Short mmCIF file of C-alpha atoms (C1' of nucleotides) in Angstrom, two decimals:
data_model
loop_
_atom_site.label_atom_id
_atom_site.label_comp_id
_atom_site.label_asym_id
_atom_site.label_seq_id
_atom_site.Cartn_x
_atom_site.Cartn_y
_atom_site.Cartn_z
CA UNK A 1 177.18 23.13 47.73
CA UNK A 2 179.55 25.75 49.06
CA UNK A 3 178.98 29.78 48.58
CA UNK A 4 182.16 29.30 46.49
CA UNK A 5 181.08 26.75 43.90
CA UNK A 6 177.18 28.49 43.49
CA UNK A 7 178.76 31.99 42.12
CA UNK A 8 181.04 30.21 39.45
CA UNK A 9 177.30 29.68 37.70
CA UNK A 10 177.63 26.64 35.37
CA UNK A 11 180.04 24.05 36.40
CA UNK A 12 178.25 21.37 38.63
CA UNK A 13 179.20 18.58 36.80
CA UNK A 14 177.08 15.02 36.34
CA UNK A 15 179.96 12.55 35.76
CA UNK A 16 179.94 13.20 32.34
CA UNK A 17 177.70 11.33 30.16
CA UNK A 18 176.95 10.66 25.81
CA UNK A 19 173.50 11.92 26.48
CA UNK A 20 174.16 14.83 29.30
CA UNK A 21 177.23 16.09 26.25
CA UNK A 22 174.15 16.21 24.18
CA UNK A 23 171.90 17.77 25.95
CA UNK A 24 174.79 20.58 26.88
CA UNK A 25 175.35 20.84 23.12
CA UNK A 26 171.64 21.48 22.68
CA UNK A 27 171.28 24.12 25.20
CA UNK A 28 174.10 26.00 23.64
CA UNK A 29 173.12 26.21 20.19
CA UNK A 30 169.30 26.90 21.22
CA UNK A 31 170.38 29.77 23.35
CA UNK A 32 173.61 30.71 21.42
CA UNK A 33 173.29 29.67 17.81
CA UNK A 34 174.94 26.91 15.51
CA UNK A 35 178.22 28.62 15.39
CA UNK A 36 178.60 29.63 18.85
CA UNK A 37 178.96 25.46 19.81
CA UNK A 38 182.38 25.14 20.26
CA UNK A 39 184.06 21.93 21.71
CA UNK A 40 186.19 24.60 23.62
CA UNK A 41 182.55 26.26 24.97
CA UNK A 42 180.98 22.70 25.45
CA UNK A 43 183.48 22.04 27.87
CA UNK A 44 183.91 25.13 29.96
CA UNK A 45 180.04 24.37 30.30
CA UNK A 46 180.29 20.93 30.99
CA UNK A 47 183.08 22.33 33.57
CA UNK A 48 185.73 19.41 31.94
CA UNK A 49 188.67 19.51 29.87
CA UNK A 50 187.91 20.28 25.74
CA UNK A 51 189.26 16.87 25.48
CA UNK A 52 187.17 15.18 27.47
CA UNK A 53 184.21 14.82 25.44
CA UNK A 54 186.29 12.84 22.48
CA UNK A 55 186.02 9.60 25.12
CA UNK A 56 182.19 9.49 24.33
CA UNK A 57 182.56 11.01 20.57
CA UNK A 58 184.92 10.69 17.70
CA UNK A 59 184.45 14.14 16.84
CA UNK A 60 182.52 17.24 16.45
CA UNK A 61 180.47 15.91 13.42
CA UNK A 62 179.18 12.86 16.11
CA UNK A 63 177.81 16.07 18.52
CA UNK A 64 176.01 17.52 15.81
CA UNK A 65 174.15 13.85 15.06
CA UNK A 66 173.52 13.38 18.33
CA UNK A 67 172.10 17.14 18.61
CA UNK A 68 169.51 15.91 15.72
CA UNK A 69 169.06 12.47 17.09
CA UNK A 70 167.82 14.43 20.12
CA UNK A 71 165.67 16.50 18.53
CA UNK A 72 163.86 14.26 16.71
CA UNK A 73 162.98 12.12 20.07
CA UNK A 74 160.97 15.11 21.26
CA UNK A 75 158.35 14.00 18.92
CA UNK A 76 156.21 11.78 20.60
CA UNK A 77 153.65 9.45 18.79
CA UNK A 78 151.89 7.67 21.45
CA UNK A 79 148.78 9.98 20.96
CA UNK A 80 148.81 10.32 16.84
CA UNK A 81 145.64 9.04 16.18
CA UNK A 82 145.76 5.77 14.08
CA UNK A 83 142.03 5.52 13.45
CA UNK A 84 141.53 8.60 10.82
CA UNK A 85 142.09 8.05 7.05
CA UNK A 86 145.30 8.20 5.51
CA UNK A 87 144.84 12.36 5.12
CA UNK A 88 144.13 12.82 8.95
CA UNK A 89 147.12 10.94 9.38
CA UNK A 90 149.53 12.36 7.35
CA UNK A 91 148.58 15.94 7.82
CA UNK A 92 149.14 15.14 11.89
CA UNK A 93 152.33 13.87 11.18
CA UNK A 94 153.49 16.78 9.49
CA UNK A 95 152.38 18.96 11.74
CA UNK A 96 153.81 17.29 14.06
CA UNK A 97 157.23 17.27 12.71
CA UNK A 98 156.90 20.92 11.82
CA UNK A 99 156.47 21.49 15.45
CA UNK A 100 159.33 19.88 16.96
CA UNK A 101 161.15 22.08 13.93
CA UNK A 102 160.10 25.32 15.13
CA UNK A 103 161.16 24.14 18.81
CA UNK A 104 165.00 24.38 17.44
CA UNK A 105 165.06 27.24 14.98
CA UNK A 106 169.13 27.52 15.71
CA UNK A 107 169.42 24.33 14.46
CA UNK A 108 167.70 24.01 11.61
CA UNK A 109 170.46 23.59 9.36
CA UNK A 110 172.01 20.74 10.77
CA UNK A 111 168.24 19.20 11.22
CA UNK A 112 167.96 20.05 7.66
CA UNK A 113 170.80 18.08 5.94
CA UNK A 114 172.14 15.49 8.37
CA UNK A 115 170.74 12.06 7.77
CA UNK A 116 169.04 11.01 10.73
CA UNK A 117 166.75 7.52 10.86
CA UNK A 118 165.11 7.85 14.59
CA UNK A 119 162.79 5.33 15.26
CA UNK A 120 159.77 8.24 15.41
CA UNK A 121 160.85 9.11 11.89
CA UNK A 122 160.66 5.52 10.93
CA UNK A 123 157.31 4.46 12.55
CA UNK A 124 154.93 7.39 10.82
CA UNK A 125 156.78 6.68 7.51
CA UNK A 126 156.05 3.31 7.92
CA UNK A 127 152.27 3.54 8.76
CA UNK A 128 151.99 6.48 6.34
CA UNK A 129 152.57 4.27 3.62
CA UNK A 130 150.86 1.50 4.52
CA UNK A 131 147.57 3.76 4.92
CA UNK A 132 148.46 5.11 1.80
CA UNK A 133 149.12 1.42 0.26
CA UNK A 134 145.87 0.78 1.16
CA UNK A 135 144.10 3.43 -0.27
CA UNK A 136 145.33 2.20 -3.48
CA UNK A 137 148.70 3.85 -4.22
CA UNK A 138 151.85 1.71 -5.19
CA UNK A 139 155.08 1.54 -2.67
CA UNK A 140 156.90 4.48 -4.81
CA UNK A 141 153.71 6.67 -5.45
CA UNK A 142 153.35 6.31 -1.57
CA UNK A 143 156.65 7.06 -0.95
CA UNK A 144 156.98 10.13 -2.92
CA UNK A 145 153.82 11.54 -1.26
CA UNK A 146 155.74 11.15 2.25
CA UNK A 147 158.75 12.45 1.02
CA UNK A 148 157.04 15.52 -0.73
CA UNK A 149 155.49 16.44 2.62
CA UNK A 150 158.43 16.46 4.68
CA UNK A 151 160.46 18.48 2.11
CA UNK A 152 157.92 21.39 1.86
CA UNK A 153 157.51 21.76 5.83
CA UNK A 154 161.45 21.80 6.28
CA UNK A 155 161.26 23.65 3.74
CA UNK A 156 158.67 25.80 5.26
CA UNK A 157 159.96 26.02 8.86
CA UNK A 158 163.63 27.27 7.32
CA UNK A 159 161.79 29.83 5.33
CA UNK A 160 160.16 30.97 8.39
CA UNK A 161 162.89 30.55 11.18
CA UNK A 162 166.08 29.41 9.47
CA UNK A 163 169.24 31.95 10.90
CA UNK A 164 171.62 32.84 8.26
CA UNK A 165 174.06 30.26 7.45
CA UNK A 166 177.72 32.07 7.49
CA UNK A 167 176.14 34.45 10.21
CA UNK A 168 174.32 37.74 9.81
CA UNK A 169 173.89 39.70 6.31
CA UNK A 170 175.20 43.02 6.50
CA UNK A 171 172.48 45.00 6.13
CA UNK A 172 171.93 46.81 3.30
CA UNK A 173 168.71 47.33 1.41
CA UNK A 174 166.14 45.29 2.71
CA UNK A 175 163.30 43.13 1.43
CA UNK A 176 160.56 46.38 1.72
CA UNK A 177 162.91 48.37 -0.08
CA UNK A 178 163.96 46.22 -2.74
CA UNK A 179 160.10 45.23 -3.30
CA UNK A 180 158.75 48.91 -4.21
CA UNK A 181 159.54 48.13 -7.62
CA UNK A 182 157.11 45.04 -7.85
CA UNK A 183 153.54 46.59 -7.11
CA UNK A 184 151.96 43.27 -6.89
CA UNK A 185 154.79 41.80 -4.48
CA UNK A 186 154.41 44.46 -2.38
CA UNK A 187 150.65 44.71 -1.66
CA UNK A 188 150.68 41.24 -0.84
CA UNK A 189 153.68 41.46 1.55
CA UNK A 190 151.34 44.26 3.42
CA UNK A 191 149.07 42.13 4.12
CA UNK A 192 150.81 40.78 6.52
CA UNK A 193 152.74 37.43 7.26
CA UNK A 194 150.77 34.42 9.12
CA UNK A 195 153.56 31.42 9.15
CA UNK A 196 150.49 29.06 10.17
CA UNK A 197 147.89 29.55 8.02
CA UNK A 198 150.55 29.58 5.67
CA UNK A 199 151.57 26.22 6.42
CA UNK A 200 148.25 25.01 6.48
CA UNK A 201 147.32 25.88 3.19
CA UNK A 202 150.04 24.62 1.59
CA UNK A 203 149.76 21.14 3.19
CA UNK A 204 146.10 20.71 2.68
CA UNK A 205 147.03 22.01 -0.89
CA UNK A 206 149.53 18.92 -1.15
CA UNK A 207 147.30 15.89 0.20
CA UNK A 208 144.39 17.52 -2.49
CA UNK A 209 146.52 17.50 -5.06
CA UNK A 210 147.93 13.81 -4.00
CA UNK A 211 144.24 12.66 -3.79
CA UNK A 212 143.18 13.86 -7.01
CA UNK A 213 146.74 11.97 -8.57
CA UNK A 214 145.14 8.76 -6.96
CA UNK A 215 142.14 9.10 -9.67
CA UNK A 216 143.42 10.16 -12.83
CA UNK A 217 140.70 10.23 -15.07
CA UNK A 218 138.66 12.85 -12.19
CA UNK A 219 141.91 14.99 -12.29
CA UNK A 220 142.38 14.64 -16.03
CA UNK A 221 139.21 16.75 -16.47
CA UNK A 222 139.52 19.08 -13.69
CA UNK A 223 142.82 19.63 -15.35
CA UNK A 224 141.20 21.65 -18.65
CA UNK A 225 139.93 25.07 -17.75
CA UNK B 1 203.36 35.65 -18.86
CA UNK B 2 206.99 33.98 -17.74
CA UNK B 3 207.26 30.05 -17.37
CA UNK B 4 207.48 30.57 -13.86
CA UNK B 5 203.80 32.39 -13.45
CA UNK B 6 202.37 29.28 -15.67
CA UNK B 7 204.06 26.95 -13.42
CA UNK B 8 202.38 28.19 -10.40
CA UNK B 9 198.83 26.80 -11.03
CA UNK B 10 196.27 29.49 -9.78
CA UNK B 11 197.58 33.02 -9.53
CA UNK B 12 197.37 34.70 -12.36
CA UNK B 13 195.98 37.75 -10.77
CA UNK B 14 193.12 40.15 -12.17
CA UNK B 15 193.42 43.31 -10.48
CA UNK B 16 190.48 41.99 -7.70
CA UNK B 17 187.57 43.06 -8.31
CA UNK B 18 184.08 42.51 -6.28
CA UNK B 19 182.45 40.56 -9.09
CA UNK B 20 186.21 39.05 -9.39
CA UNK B 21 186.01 37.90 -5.86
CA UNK B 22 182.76 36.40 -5.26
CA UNK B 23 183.54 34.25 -8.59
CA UNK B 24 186.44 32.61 -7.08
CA UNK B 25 184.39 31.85 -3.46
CA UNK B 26 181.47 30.22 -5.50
CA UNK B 27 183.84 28.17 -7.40
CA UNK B 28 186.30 26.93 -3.89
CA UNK B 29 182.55 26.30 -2.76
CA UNK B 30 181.27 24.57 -5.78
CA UNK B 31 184.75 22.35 -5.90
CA UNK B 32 185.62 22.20 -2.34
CA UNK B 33 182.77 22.46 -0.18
CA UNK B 34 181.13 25.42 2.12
CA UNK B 35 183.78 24.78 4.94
CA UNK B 36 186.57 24.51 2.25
CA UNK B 37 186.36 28.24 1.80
CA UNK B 38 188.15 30.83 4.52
CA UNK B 39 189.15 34.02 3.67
CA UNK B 40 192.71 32.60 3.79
CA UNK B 41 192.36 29.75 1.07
CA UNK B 42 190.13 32.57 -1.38
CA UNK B 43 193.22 35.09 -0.83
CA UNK B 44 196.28 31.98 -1.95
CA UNK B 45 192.99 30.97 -4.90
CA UNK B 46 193.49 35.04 -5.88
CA UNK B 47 196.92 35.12 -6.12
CA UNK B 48 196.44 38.27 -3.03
CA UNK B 49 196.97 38.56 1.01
CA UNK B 50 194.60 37.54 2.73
CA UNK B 51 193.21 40.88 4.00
CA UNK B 52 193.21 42.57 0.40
CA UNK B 53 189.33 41.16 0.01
CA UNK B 54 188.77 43.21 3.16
CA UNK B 55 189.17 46.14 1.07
CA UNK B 56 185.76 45.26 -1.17
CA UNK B 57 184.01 43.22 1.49
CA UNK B 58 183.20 44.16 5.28
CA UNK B 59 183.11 40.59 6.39
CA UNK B 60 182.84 36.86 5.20
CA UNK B 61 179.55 36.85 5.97
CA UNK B 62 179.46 39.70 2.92
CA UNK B 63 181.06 37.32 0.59
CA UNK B 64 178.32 34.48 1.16
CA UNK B 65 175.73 37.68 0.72
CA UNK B 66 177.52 37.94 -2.55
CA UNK B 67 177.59 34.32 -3.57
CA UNK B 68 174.10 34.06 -2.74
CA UNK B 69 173.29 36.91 -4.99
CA UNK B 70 175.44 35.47 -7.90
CA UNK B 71 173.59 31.92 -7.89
CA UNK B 72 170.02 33.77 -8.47
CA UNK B 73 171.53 35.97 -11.20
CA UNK B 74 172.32 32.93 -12.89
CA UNK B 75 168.62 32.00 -13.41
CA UNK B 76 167.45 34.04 -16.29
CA UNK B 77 163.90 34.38 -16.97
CA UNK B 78 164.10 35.94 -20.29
CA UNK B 79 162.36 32.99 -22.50
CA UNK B 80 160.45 32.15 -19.25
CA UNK B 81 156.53 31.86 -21.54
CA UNK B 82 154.42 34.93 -19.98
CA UNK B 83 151.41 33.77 -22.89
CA UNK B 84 150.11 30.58 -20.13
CA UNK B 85 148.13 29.94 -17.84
CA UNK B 86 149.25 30.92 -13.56
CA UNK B 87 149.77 27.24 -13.42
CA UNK B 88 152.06 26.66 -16.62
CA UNK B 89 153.77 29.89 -15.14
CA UNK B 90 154.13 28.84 -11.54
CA UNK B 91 155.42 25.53 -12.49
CA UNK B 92 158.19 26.72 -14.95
CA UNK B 93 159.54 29.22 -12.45
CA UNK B 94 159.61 26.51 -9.81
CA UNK B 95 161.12 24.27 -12.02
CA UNK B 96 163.53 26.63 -13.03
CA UNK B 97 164.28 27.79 -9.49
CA UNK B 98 165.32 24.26 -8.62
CA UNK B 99 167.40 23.68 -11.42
CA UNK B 100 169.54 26.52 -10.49
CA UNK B 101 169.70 25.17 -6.79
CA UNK B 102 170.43 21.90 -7.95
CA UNK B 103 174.01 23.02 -9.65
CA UNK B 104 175.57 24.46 -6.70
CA UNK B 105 174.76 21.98 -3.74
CA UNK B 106 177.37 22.90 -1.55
CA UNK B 107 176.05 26.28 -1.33
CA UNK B 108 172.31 25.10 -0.28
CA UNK B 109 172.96 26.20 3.41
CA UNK B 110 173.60 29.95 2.35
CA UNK B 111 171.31 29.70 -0.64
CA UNK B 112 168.58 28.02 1.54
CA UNK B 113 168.68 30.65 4.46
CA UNK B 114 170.65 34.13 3.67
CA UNK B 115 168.32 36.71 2.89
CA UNK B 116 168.38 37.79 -1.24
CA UNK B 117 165.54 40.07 -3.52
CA UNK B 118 167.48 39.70 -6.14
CA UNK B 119 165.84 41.08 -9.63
CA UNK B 120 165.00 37.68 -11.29
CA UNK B 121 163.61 36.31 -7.80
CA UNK B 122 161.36 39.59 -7.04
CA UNK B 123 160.05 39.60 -10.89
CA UNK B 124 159.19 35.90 -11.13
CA UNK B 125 157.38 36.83 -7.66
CA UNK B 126 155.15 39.70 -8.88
CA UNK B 127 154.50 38.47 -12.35
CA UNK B 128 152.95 35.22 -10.46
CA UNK B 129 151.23 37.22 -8.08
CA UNK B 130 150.04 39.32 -11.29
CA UNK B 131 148.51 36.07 -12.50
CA UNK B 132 146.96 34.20 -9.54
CA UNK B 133 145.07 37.50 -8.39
CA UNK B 134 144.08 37.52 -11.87
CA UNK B 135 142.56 34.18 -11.47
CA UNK B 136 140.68 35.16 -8.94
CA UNK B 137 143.11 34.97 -5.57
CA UNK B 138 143.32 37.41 -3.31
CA UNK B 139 147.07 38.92 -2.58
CA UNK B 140 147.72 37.42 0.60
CA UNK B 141 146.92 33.70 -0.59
CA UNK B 142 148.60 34.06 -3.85
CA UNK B 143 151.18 35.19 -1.75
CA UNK B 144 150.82 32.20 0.50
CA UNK B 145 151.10 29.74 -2.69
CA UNK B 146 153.90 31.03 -4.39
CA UNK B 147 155.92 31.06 -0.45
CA UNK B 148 154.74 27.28 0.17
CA UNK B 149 156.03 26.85 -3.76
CA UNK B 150 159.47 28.05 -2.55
CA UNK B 151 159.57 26.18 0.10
CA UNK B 152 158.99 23.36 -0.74
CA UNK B 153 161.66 23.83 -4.03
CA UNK B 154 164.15 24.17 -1.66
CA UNK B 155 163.17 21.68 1.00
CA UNK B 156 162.88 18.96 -1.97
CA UNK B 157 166.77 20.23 -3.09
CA UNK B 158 167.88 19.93 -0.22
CA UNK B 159 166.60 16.10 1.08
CA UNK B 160 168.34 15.32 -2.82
CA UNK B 161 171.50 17.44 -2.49
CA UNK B 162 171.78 19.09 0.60
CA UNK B 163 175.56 17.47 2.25
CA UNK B 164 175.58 17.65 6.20
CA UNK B 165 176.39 21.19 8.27
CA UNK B 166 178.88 20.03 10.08
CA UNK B 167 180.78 17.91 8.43
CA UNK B 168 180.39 14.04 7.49
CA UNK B 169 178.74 11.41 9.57
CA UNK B 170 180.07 8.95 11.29
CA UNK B 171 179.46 5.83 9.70
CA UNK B 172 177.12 4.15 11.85
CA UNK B 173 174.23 2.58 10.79
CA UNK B 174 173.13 3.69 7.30
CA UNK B 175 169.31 3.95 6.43
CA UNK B 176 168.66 0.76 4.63
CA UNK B 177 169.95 -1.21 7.87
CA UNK B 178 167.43 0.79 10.19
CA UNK B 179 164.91 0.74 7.90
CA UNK B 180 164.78 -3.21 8.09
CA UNK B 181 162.13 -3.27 10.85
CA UNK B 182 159.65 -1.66 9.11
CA UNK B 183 158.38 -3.38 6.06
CA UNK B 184 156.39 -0.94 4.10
CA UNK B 185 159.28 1.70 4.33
CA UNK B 186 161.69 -1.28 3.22
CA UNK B 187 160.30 -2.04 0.33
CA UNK B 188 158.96 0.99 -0.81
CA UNK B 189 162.88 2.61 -0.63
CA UNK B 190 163.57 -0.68 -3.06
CA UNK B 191 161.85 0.38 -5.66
CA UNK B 192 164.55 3.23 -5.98
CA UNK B 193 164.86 6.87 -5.98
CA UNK B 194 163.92 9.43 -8.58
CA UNK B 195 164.19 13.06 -7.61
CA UNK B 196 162.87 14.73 -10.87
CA UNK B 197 159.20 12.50 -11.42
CA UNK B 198 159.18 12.97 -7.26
CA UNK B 199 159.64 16.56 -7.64
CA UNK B 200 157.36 17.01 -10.54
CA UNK B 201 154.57 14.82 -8.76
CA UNK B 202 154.75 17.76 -5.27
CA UNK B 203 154.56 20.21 -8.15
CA UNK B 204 151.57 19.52 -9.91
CA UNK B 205 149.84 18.19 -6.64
CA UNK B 206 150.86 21.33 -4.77
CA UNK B 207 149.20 23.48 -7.99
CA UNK B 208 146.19 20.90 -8.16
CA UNK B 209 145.52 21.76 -4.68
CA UNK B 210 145.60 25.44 -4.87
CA UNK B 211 143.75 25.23 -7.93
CA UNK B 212 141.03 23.09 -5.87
CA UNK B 213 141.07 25.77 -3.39
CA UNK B 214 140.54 28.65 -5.58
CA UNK B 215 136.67 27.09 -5.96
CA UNK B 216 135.58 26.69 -2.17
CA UNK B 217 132.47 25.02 -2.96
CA UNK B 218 134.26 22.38 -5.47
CA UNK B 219 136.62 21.58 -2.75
CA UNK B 220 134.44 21.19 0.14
CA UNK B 221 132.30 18.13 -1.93
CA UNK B 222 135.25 16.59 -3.03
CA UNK B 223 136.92 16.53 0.69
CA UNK B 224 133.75 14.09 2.02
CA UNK B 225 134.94 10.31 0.92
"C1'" DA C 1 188.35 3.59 31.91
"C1'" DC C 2 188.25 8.28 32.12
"C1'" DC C 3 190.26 12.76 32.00
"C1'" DT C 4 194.05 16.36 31.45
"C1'" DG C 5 197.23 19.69 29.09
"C1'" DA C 6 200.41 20.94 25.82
"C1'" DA C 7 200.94 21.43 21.00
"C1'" DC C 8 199.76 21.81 15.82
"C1'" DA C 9 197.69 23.62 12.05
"C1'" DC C 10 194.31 26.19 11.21
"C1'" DC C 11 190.49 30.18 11.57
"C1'" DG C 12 188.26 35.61 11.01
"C1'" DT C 13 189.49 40.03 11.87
"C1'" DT C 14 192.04 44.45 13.87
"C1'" DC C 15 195.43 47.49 13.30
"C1'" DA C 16 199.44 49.95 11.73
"C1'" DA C 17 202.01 50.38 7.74
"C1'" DG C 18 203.30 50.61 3.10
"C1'" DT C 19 202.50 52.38 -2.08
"C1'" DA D 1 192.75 53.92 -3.16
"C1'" DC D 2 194.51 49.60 -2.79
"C1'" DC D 3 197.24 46.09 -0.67
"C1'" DT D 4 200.51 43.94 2.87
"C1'" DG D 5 202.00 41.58 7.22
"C1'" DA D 6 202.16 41.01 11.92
"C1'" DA D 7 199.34 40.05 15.72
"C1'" DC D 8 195.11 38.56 18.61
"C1'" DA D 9 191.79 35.61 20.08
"C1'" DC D 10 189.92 31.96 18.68
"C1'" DC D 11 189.10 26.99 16.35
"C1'" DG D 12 189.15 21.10 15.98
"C1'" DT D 13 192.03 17.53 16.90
"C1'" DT D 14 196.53 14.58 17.88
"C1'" DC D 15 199.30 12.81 21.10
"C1'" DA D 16 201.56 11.68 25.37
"C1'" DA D 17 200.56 11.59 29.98
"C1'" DG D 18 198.24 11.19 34.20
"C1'" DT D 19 194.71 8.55 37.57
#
DNA sequence: ACCTGAACACCGTTCAAGT
DNA sequence: ACCTGAACACCGTTCAAGT
């Protein structure tokens, strides 16, 4: 490596490959943000041509799947416990997910809305509703309990993390300001704000409430009063 | 108005206002899509130059501020029933707060991540808070349930609604092709998809649970078995 | 096959100028 | 005060060309 090549910082070049395009793409928007990945940026970094990267993609919109693709094959299943009941499982698995969420905060909205069907994905679905099969629920009952959970912590982690979409608001009154008005909404908002135990409620709060649907005549009663 | 003004579709002009201006960027958005709308297409849509919205708005990212804040204004919580219970309220503003999301999906990346206190929002927020400390909460967890309520509104509008950042995929392979390895997953997606009983079951298991957690004792026996 | 480079049709925004 | 129009520094992508 000459003195020459070291000071122009990024452009050592690997060949050029799908995955090391990804994993360039990645970097950016984790250290940049969403809208700062450019194909124009991707390549100075990559140290090619902007052109060169439509030989391993068709376009932009292929870069951002791959981005999530990536993402989601940080989350590693090997040691999810299988031997718990269908709760333990499910409330791992969601925690789980909500941690490799919080890893990318940048790209949250692309994680958010572009269908992705990794094989991680795939394999707790799959066991979650066979354990929940099992524990009496039918196939669409089942599936509606997964799909519940993973809306409310994407929901959750974009509530907590998510980056304006469209860039920065200009500031103008902010939420303490606007909030003096609502006594209630305000005291609470002093208390503080504690993402986790936040979380945490709400998903134990969510496989409750699914357990008590799975006996209806026990939640019937609870239901009056 | 001449023959010749008709003729030419859109610009019929109304002195530009602000109100005037975000109007006409919700509706390129609601027809056209998020990426649809540059400052260029909203200026031909007003019948203006492009820079004359400059003049009422700092920056773009002001006009999806503004777009943001004319969505929640549409929810109107007048005949929103204050006589019920914290759940029968919590539900109806959560069900009501969806609805709204669900009629402009193409705005679900601002909606679900720009900043906005706007009036309806904050007063739906206190009078709940009013209610669930009444019942016996303190104000950080009622504050905890109705945040893990939003959440998971929006997280469950956008798996339904929400249309890629980024642009479309490219066709690869689609879910029900990957999801042919795994059997429960298979046939549980056969038995179809419906968004409103889905939502409504995360609802009421969401309040179930919180209601279960407002009586520690209650809770703790039921979580054994 | 892999990569380059010019070119096209767009962007948001600044800035000086018009009324 | 309100609006225009040229100009700047960007975009994603097509297309012809190089090795």
């Amino acid at each position: 490596v000459s003195p020459a090549s070291r000071a122009t910082a990024r452009p050592v070049r690997a060949t050029l490959t799908h995955d090391y395009i990804i994993r360039t793409a990645l970097a950016i928007i984790d250290r940049d943000g969403l809208d700062a990945l450019s194909m124009r940026k991707l390549a100075a970094e990559l140290g090619s041509d902007p052109m060169a990267a439509y030989h391993y993609l068709p376009n932009k919109a292929a870069l951002y799947d791959g981005v999530v693709e990536a993402i989601y094959a940080e989350m590693d299943l090997d040691d999810l416990s299988l031997s718990g009941g269908w709760r333990e499982y499910l409330a791992d698995s969601a925690r789980r997910m909500r941690d490799v969420l919080r890893r990318h905060p940048k790209a949250l909205p692309i994680i958010a809305t572009r269908p992705a069907y990794p094989p991680s994905i795939l394999a707790m679905a799959d066991h979650s509703l066979r354990l929940l099969q099992r524990a009496g629920l039918p196939p669409s009952a089942a599936l509606d309990v997964i799909s519940c959970l993973r809306a409310y912590t994407v929901g959750h982690v974009l509530a907590e993390l998510g980056e304006p979409v469209g860039g920065p608001t200009t500031a103008t009154e902010d939420a303490a300001t606007a909030m003096a008005a609502y006594p209630h909404l305000a005291a609470a908002i002093a208390t503080g704000y504690r993402p986790d135990e936040q979380y945490e409620r709400g998903l134990l709060a969510l496989l409750d409430g699914f357990a008590r649907q799975r006996s209806p005549r026990q939640a019937r009663d609870a239901t009056r009063g």
